[in-house]
Coordinates of C-alpha atoms and ligand atoms in Angstrom, one line a residue:
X1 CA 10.8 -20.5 -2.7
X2 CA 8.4 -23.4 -4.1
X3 CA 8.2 -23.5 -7.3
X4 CA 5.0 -24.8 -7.6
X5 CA 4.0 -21.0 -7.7
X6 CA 7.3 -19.4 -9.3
X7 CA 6.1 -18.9 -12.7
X8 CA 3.1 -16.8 -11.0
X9 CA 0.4 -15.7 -14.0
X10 CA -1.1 -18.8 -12.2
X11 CA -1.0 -17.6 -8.6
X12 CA -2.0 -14.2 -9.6
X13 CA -5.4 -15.3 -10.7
X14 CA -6.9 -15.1 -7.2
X15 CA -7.3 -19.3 -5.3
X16 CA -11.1 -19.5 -4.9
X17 CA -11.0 -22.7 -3.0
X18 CA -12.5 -21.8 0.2
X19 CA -10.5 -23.6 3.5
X20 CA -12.1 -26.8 4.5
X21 CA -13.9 -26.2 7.9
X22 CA -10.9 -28.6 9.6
X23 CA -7.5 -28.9 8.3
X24 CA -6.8 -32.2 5.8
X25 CA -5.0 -34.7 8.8
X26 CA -5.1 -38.0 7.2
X27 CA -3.3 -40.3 9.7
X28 CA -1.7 -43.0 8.1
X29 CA -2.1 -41.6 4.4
X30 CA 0.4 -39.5 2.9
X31 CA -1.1 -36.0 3.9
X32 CA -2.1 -33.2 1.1
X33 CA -0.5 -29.5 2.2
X34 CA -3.3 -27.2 1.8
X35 CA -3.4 -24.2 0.0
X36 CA -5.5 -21.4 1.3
X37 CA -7.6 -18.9 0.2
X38 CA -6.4 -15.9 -1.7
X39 CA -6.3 -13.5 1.3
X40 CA -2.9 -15.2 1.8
X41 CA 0.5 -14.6 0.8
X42 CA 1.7 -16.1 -2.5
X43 CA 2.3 -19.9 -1.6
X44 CA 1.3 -19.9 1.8
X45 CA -0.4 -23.4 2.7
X46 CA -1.2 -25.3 6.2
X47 CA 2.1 -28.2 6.4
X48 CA 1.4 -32.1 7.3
X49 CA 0.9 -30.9 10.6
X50 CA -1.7 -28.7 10.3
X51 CA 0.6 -25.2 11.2
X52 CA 0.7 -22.2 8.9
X53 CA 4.1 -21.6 6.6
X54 CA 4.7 -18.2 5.0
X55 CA 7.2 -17.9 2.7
X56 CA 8.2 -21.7 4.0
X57 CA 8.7 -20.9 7.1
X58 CA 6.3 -22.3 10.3
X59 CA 4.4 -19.9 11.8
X60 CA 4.6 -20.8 15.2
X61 CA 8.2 -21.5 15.1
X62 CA 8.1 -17.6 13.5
X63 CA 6.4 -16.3 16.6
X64 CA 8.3 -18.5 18.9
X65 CA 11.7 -16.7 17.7
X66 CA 10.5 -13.2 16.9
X67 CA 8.0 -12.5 19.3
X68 CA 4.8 -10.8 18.9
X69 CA 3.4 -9.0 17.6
X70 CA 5.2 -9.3 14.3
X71 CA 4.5 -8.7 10.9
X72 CA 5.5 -11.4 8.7
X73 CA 5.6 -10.4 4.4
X74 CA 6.6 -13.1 2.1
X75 CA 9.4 -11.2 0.2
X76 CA 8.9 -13.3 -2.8
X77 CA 5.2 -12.8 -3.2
X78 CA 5.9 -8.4 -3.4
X79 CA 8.8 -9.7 -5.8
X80 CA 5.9 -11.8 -7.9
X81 CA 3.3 -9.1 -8.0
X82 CA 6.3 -6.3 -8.9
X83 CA 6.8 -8.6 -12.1
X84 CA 3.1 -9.1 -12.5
X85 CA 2.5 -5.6 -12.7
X86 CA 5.7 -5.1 -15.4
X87 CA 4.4 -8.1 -17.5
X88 CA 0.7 -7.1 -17.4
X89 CA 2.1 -3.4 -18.9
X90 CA 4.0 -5.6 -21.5
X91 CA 0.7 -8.1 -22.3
X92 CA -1.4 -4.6 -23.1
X93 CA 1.0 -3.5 -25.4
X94 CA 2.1 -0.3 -24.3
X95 CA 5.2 1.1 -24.7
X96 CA 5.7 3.2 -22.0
X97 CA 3.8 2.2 -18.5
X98 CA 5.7 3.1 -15.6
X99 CA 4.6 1.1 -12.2
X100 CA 5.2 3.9 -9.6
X101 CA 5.1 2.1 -6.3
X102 CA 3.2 4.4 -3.6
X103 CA 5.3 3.9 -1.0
X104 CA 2.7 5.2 2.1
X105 CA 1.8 1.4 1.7
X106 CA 4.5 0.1 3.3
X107 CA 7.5 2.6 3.5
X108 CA 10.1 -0.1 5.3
X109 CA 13.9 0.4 4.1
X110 CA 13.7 -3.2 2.4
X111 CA 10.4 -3.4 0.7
X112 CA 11.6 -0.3 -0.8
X113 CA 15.1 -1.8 -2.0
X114 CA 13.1 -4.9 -3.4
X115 CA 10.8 -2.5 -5.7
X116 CA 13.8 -0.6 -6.7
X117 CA 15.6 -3.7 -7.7
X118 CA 12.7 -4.9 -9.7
X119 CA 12.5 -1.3 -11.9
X120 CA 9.8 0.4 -10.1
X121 CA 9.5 3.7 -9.9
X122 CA 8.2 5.2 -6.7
X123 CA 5.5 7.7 -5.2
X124 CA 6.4 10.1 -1.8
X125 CA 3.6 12.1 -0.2
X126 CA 6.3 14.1 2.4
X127 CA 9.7 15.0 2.9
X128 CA 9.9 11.6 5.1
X129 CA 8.7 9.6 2.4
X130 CA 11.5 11.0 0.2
X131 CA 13.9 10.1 2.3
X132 CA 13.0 6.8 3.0
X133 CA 12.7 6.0 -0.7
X134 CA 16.2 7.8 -1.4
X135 CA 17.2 5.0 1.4
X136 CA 15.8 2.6 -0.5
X137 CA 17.7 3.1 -3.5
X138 CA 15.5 4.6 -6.1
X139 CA 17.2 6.9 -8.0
X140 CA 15.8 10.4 -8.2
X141 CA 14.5 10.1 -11.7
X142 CA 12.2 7.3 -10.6
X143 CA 10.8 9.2 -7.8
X144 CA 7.9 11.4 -8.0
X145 CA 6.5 13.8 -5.1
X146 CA 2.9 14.1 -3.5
X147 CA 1.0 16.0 -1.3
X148 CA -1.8 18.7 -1.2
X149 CA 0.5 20.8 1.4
X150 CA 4.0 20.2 0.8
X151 CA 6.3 22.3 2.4
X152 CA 8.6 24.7 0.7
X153 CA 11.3 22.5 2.3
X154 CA 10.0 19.5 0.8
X155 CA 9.6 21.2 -2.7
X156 CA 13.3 22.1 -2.4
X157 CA 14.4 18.7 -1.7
X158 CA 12.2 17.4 -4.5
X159 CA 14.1 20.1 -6.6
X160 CA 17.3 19.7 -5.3
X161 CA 17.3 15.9 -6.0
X162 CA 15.9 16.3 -9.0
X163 CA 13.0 14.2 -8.8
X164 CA 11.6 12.2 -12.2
X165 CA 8.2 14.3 -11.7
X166 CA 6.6 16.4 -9.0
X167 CA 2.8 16.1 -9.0
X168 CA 1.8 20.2 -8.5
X169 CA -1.6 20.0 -6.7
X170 CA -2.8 23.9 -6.1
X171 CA -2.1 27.6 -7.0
X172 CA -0.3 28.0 -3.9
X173 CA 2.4 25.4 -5.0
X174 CA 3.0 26.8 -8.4
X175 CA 3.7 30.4 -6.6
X176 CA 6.1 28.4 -4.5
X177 CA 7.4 26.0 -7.1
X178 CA 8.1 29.7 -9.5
X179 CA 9.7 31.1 -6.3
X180 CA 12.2 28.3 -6.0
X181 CA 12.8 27.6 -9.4
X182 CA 13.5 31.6 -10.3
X183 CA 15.0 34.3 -8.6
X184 CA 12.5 34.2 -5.4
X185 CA 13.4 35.3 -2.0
X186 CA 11.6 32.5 -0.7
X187 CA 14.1 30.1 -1.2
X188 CA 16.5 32.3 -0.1
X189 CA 20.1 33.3 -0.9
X190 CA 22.8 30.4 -1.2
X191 CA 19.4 28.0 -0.6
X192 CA 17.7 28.9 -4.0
X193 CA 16.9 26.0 -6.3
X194 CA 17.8 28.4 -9.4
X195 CA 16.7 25.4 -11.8
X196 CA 15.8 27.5 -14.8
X197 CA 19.4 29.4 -14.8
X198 CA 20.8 25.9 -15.1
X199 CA 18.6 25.0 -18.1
X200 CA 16.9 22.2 -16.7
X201 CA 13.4 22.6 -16.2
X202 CA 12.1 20.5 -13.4
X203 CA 9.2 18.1 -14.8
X204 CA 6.0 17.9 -13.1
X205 CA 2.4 17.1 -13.9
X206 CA -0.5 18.7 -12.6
X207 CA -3.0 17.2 -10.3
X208 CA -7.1 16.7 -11.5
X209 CA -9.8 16.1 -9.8
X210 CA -11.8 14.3 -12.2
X211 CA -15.2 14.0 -10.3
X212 CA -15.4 10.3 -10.7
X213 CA -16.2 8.5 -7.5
X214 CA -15.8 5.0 -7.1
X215 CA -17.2 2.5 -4.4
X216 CA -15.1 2.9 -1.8
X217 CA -14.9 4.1 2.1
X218 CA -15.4 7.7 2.0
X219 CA -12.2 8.8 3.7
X220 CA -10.5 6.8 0.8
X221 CA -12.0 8.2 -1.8
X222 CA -10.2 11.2 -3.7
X223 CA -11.4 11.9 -7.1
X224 CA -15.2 13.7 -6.2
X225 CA -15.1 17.6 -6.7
X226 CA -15.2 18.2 -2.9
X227 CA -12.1 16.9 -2.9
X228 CA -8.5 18.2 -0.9
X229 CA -6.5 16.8 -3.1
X230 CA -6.2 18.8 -6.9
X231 CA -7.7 21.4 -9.3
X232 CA -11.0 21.3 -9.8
X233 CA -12.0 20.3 -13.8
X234 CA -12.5 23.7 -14.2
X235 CA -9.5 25.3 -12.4
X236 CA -7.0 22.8 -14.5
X237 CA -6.6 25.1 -18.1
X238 CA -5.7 28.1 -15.5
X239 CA -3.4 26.0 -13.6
X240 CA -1.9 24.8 -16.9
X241 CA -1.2 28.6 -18.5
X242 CA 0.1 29.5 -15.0
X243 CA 2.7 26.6 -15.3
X244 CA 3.5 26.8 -18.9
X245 CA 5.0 30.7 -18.2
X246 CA 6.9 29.5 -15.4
X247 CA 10.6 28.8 -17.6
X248 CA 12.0 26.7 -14.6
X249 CA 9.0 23.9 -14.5
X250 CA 8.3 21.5 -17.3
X251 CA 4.7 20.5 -18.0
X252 CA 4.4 16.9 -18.8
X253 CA 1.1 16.2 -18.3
X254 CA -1.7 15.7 -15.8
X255 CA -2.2 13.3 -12.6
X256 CA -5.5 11.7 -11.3
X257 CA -6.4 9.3 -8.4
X258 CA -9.6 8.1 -7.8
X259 CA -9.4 6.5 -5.0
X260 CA -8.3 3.0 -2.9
X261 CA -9.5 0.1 -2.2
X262 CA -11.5 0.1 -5.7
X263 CA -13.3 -3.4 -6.6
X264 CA -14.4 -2.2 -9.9
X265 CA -12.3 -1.3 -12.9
X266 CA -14.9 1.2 -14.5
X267 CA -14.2 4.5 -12.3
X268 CA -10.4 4.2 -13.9
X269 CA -12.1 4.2 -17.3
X270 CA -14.6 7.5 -16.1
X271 CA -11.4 9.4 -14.9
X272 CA -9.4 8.9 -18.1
X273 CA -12.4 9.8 -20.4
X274 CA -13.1 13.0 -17.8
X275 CA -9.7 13.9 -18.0
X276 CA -9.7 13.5 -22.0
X277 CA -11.3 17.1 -21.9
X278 CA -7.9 18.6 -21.0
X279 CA -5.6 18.2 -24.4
X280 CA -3.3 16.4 -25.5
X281 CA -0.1 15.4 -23.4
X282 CA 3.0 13.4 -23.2
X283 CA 1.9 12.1 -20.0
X284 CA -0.8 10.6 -18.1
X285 CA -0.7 9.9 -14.7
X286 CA -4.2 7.9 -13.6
X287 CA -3.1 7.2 -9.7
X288 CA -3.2 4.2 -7.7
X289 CA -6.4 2.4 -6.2
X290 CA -7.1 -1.6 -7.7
X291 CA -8.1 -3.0 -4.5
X292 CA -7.3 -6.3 -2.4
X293 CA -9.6 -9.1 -1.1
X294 CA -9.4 -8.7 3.0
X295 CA -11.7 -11.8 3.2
X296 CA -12.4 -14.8 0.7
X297 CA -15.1 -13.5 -0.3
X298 CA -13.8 -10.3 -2.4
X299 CA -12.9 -10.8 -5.5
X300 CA -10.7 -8.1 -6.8
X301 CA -9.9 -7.6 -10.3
X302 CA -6.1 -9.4 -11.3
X303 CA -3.1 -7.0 -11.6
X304 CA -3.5 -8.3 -15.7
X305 CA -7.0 -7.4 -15.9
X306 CA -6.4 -3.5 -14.1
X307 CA -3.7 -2.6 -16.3
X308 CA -5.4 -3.9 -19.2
X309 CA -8.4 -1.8 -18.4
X310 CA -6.0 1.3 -17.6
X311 CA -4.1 0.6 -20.7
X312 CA -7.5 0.3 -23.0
X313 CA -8.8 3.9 -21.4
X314 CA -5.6 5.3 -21.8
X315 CA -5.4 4.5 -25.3
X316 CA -9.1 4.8 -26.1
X317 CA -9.2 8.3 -24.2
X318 CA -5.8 9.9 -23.9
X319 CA -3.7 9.2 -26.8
X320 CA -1.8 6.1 -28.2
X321 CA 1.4 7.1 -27.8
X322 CA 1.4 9.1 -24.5
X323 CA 3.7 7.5 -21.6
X324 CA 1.3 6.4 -18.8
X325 CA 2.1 5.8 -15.1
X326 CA 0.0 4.0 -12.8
X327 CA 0.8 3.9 -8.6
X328 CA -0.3 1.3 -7.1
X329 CA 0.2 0.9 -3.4
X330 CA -1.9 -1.5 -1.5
X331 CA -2.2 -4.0 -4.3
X332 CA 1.6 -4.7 -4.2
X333 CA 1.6 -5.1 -0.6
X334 CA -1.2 -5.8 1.1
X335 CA -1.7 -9.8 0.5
X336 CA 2.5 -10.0 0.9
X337 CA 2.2 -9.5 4.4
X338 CA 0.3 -11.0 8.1
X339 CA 0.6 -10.3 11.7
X340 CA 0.7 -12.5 14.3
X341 CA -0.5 -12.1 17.6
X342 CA -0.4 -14.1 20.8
X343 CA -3.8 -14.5 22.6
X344 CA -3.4 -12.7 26.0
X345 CA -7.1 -13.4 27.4
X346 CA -10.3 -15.3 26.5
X347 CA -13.4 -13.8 28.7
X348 CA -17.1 -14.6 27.5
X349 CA -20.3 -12.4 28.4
X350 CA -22.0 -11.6 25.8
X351 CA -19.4 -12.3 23.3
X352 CA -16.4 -14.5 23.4
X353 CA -13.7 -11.7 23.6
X354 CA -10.2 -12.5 22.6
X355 CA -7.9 -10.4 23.8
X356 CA -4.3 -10.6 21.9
X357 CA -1.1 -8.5 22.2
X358 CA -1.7 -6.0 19.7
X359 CA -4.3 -4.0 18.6
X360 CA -4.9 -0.5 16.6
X361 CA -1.4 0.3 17.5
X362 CA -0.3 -2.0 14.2
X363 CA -3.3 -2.4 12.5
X364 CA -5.6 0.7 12.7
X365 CA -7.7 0.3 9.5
X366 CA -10.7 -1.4 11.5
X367 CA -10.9 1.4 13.3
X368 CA -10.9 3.9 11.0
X369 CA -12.2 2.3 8.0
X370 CA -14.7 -0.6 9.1
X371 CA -12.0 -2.7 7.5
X372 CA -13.1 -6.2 7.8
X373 CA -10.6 -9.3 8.7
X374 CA -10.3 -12.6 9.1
X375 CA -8.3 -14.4 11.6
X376 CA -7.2 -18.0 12.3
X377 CA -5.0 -19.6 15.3
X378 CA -2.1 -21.0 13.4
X379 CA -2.5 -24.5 14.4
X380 CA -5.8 -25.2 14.5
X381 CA -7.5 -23.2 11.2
X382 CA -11.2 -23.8 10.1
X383 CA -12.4 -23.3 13.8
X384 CA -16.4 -22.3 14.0
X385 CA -16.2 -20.7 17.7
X386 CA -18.1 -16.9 16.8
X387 CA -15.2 -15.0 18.8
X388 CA -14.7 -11.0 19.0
X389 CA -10.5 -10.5 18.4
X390 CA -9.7 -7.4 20.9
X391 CA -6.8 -5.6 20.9
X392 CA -5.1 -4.9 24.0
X393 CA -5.3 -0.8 24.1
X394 CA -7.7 0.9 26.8
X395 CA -10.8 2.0 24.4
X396 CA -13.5 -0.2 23.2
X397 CA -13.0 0.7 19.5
X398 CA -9.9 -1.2 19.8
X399 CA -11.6 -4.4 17.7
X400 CA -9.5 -5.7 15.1
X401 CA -12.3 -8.4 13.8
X402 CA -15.8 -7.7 15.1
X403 CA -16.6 -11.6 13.7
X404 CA -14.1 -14.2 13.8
X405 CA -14.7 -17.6 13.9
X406 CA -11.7 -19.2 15.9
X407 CA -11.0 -23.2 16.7
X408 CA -11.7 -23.0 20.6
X409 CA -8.8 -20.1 21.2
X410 CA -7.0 -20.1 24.9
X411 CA -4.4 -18.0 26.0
X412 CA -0.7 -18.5 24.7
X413 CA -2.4 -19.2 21.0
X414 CA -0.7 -17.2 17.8
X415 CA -3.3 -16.0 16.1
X416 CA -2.7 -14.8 12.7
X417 CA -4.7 -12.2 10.5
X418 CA -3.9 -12.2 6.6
X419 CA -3.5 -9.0 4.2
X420 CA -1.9 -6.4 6.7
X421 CA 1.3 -6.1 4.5
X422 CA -0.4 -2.5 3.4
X423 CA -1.5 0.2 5.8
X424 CA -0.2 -1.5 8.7
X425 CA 3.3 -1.0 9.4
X426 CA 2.9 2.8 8.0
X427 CA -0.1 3.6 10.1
X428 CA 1.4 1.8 13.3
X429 CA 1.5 4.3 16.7
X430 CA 2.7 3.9 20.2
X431 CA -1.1 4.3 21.9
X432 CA -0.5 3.6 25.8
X433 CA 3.0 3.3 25.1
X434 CA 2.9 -0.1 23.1
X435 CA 6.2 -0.7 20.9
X436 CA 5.7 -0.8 17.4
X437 CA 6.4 -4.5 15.5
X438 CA 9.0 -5.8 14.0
X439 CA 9.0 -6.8 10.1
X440 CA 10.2 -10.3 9.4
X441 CA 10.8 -10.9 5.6
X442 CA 10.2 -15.0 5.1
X443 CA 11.5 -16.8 1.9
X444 CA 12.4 -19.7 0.7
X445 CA 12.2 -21.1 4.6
X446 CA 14.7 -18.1 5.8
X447 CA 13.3 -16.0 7.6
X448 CA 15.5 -12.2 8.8
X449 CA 14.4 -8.7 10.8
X450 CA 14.0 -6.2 8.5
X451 CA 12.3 -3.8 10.8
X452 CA 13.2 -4.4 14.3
X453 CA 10.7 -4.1 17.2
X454 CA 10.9 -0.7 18.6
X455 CA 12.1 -1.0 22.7
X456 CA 10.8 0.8 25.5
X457 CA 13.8 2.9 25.8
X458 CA 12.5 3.6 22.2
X459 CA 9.7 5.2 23.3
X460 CA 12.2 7.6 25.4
X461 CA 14.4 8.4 22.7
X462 CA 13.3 11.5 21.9
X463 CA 13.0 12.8 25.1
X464 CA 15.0 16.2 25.5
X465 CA 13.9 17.2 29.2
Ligands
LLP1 N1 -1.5 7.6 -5.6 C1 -2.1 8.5 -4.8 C2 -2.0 9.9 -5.2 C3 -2.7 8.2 -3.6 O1 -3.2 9.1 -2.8 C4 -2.7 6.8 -3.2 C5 -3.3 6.4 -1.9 C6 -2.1 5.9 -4.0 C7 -1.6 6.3 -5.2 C8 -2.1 4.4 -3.7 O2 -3.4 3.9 -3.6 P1 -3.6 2.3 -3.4 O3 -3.1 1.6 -4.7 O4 -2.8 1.9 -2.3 O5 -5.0 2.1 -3.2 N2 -4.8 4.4 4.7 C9 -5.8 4.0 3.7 C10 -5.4 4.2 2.3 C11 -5.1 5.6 2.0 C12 -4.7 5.7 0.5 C13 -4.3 7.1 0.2 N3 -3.8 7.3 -1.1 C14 -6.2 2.5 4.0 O6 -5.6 1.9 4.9 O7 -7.1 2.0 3.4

């Protein structure tokens, strides 16, 4: 990879220069790369001719060979903001900060493998997620199970692989959790998880809801008292004697997550001095939730800055000498990665509507979150045409940016739209039958499948009649 970025502290303060409105072509004179904004992945820059390179690798070339839709993630940029995260827990001084990647960011087999490598741990919210991460390669202990309904087959897996923590989130589980770890019928004969009898408890912490909201899109934000996810602040010291008699489960401590997509760092400071109330204990869990800058505008806090923050609440709040997890998802992932489209259709009535190849199939958060974009055509960036980019499914909703300005786009264009690397690929569908896209890993000028693009015999496959 360049190593104009490989030491990254640099890189990881975000790149405010804003694009110049045409790329720099300077005929005759040697001609300056440019770097763009920090919406991009790490390194990403327009070449001498004007074309997008991820990870050193052209983008057209990229769609020209892979097709598209695709999404593209610069594997070295997730590797840079892994270490970030490590070195940031190192600058604050604490002893004992583990980064517990949430893998419903991006769950792909490789992604995973790459977090593993670099000594994350790693979050699962289902049975499918534990798999995948077990794929992966993270080994049990650095695995720790979600979810405000897990089944009782996913709490035996969790048990039977012996998971580093499972995160309990309601009375109902800690009846199920005492059924599987004692003598219960529930698990069931040669199936019981008789834990206790082996004497190892399993460890888990107890989720909070610390009614702290932060600025965020409602149906991203967890940590208000009307909440699905945790006990209540009141229901916690019951849910903590109810755990403490059960001989099979361990009490380690207590979980919170405010919610995502959080510009601000004070609502992670408000949940750790809420969740100061509860006692003392040998560890704090305080969720996932910095957020990303979708467009050049947003300035999110750095990686250093949130886990100093964390760091200074936990210590200031919860103890010096507690271990502390934090689990972030998005801001690992989401600036890694792009997709690129190909531009179908260009019709103008009211609007200039582009019509490309994909739509809320791959990217969905637009949809469902008001998620705002940006979007270039590879070639030509800095374009001032006011254009609509429409996906190609059958319902009007299906807008992935509602306001892009695009450099005269024609059919047969690649279009590309920056920070999809979180919440894309795990959120993708098949609506009206459209194959899900593949994910191309780009470094150092190499580009490889990770993911393949699903087929249309896919979308047979589990046909049974
Ligand atoms: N920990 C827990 C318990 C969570 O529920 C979540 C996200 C995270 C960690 C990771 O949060 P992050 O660092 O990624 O903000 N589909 C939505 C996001 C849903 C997030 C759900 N929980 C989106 O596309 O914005």
């Amino acid at each position: 990879m360049p190593g104009d970025w490989a030491g990254c502290a640099r890189v990881l303060t975000p790149l405010t220069r804003r694009l110049p409105k045409f790329p720099a072509i300077i005929t005759g004179m040697a001609i300056a790369e440019t770097s763009l904004s920090h919406v991009y992945p790490l390194g990403a820059r327009l070449n001498a001719h004007g074309v997008l390179e991820l990870g050193g690798c052209d983008a057209l070339q990229l769609a020209r060979e892979f097709g598209t839709p695709a999404y593209i993630v610069v594997e070295d940029d997730l590797r840079e903001r892994a270490r970030a995260y490590i070195a940031a827990g190192r600058a604050a001084g604490h002893e004992d900060l583990a980064v517990v990647y949430a893998s419903k960011a991006s769950a792909c087999t490789a992604l995973l493998r790459l977090f593993a490598q670099e000594g994350l741990w790693c979050d699962v919210a289902s049975g499918g997620e534990l798999h995948l991460a077990l794929a992966g390669g993270f080994p049990p202990e650095r695995l720790l199970m979600h979810g405000n309904a897990k089944s009782l087959d996913e709490l035996r897996a969790a048990l039977r692989h012996r998971l580093g923590l499972i995160v309990i989130d309601n009375f109902d589980e800690i009846e199920r959790l005492a059924l599987l770890v004692g003598e219960g019928e529930l698990a069931g004969g040669s199936d019981r998880v008789a834990r206790a009898a082996g004497g190892i408890a399993q460890p888990v912490l107890i989720r909070a809801t610390p009614d702290v909201r932060g600025d965020t899109h409602e149906k991203i934000s967890t940590g208000q008292a009307n909440s699905k996810f945790g006990f209540g602040m009141e229901e916690v010291p019951e849910a903590i004697r109810r755990v403490r008699a059960i001989a099979g489960l361990e009490l380690q401590g207590i979980h919170a997550h405010v919610g995502s997509q959080l510009l601000e760092l004070e609502p992670f400071r408000r949940a750790a001095q809420q969740l100061s109330q509860l006692g003392v204990f040998p560890t704090w869990d305080l969720g996932g939730g910095l957020g990303v800058a979708y467009t050049a505008s947003q300035h999110p806090p750095s990686i250093e800055d949130y886990v100093g923050a964390v760091v200074g609440a936990a210590r200031e709040y919860l103890g010096e000498h507690s271990r502390l997890l934090i689990e972030p998802g998005r801001s690992l992932t989401a600036n890694a990665g792009v997709t690129l489209y190909t531009v179908e259709s260009v019709k103008r009535n009211v609007s200039t509507w582009v019509g490309v190849d994909g739509g809320m199939s791959d990217n969905l958060r637009p949809m469902l979150y008001d998620a705002s974009y940006e979007a270039e055509v590879v070639d030509r960036f800095g374009g001032d045409t006011p254009c609509v980019l429409a996906g190609k499914h059958c319902e009007s909703g299906d807008v992935i940016v509602r306001e892009a300005l695009l450099d005269n786009p024609r059919p047969g264009d690649v279009i590309v739209t920056p920070v999809t690397g979180a919440y894309g690929h795990a959120m993708a569908n098949n609506y009206n039958g459209v194959p899900r896209p593949p994910i191309i890993f780009c470094s150092g000028g190499d580009a490889r499948v990770v993911v393949r693009r699903e087929s249309f015999d896919d979308l047979n496959l589990r046909d049974v009649a």
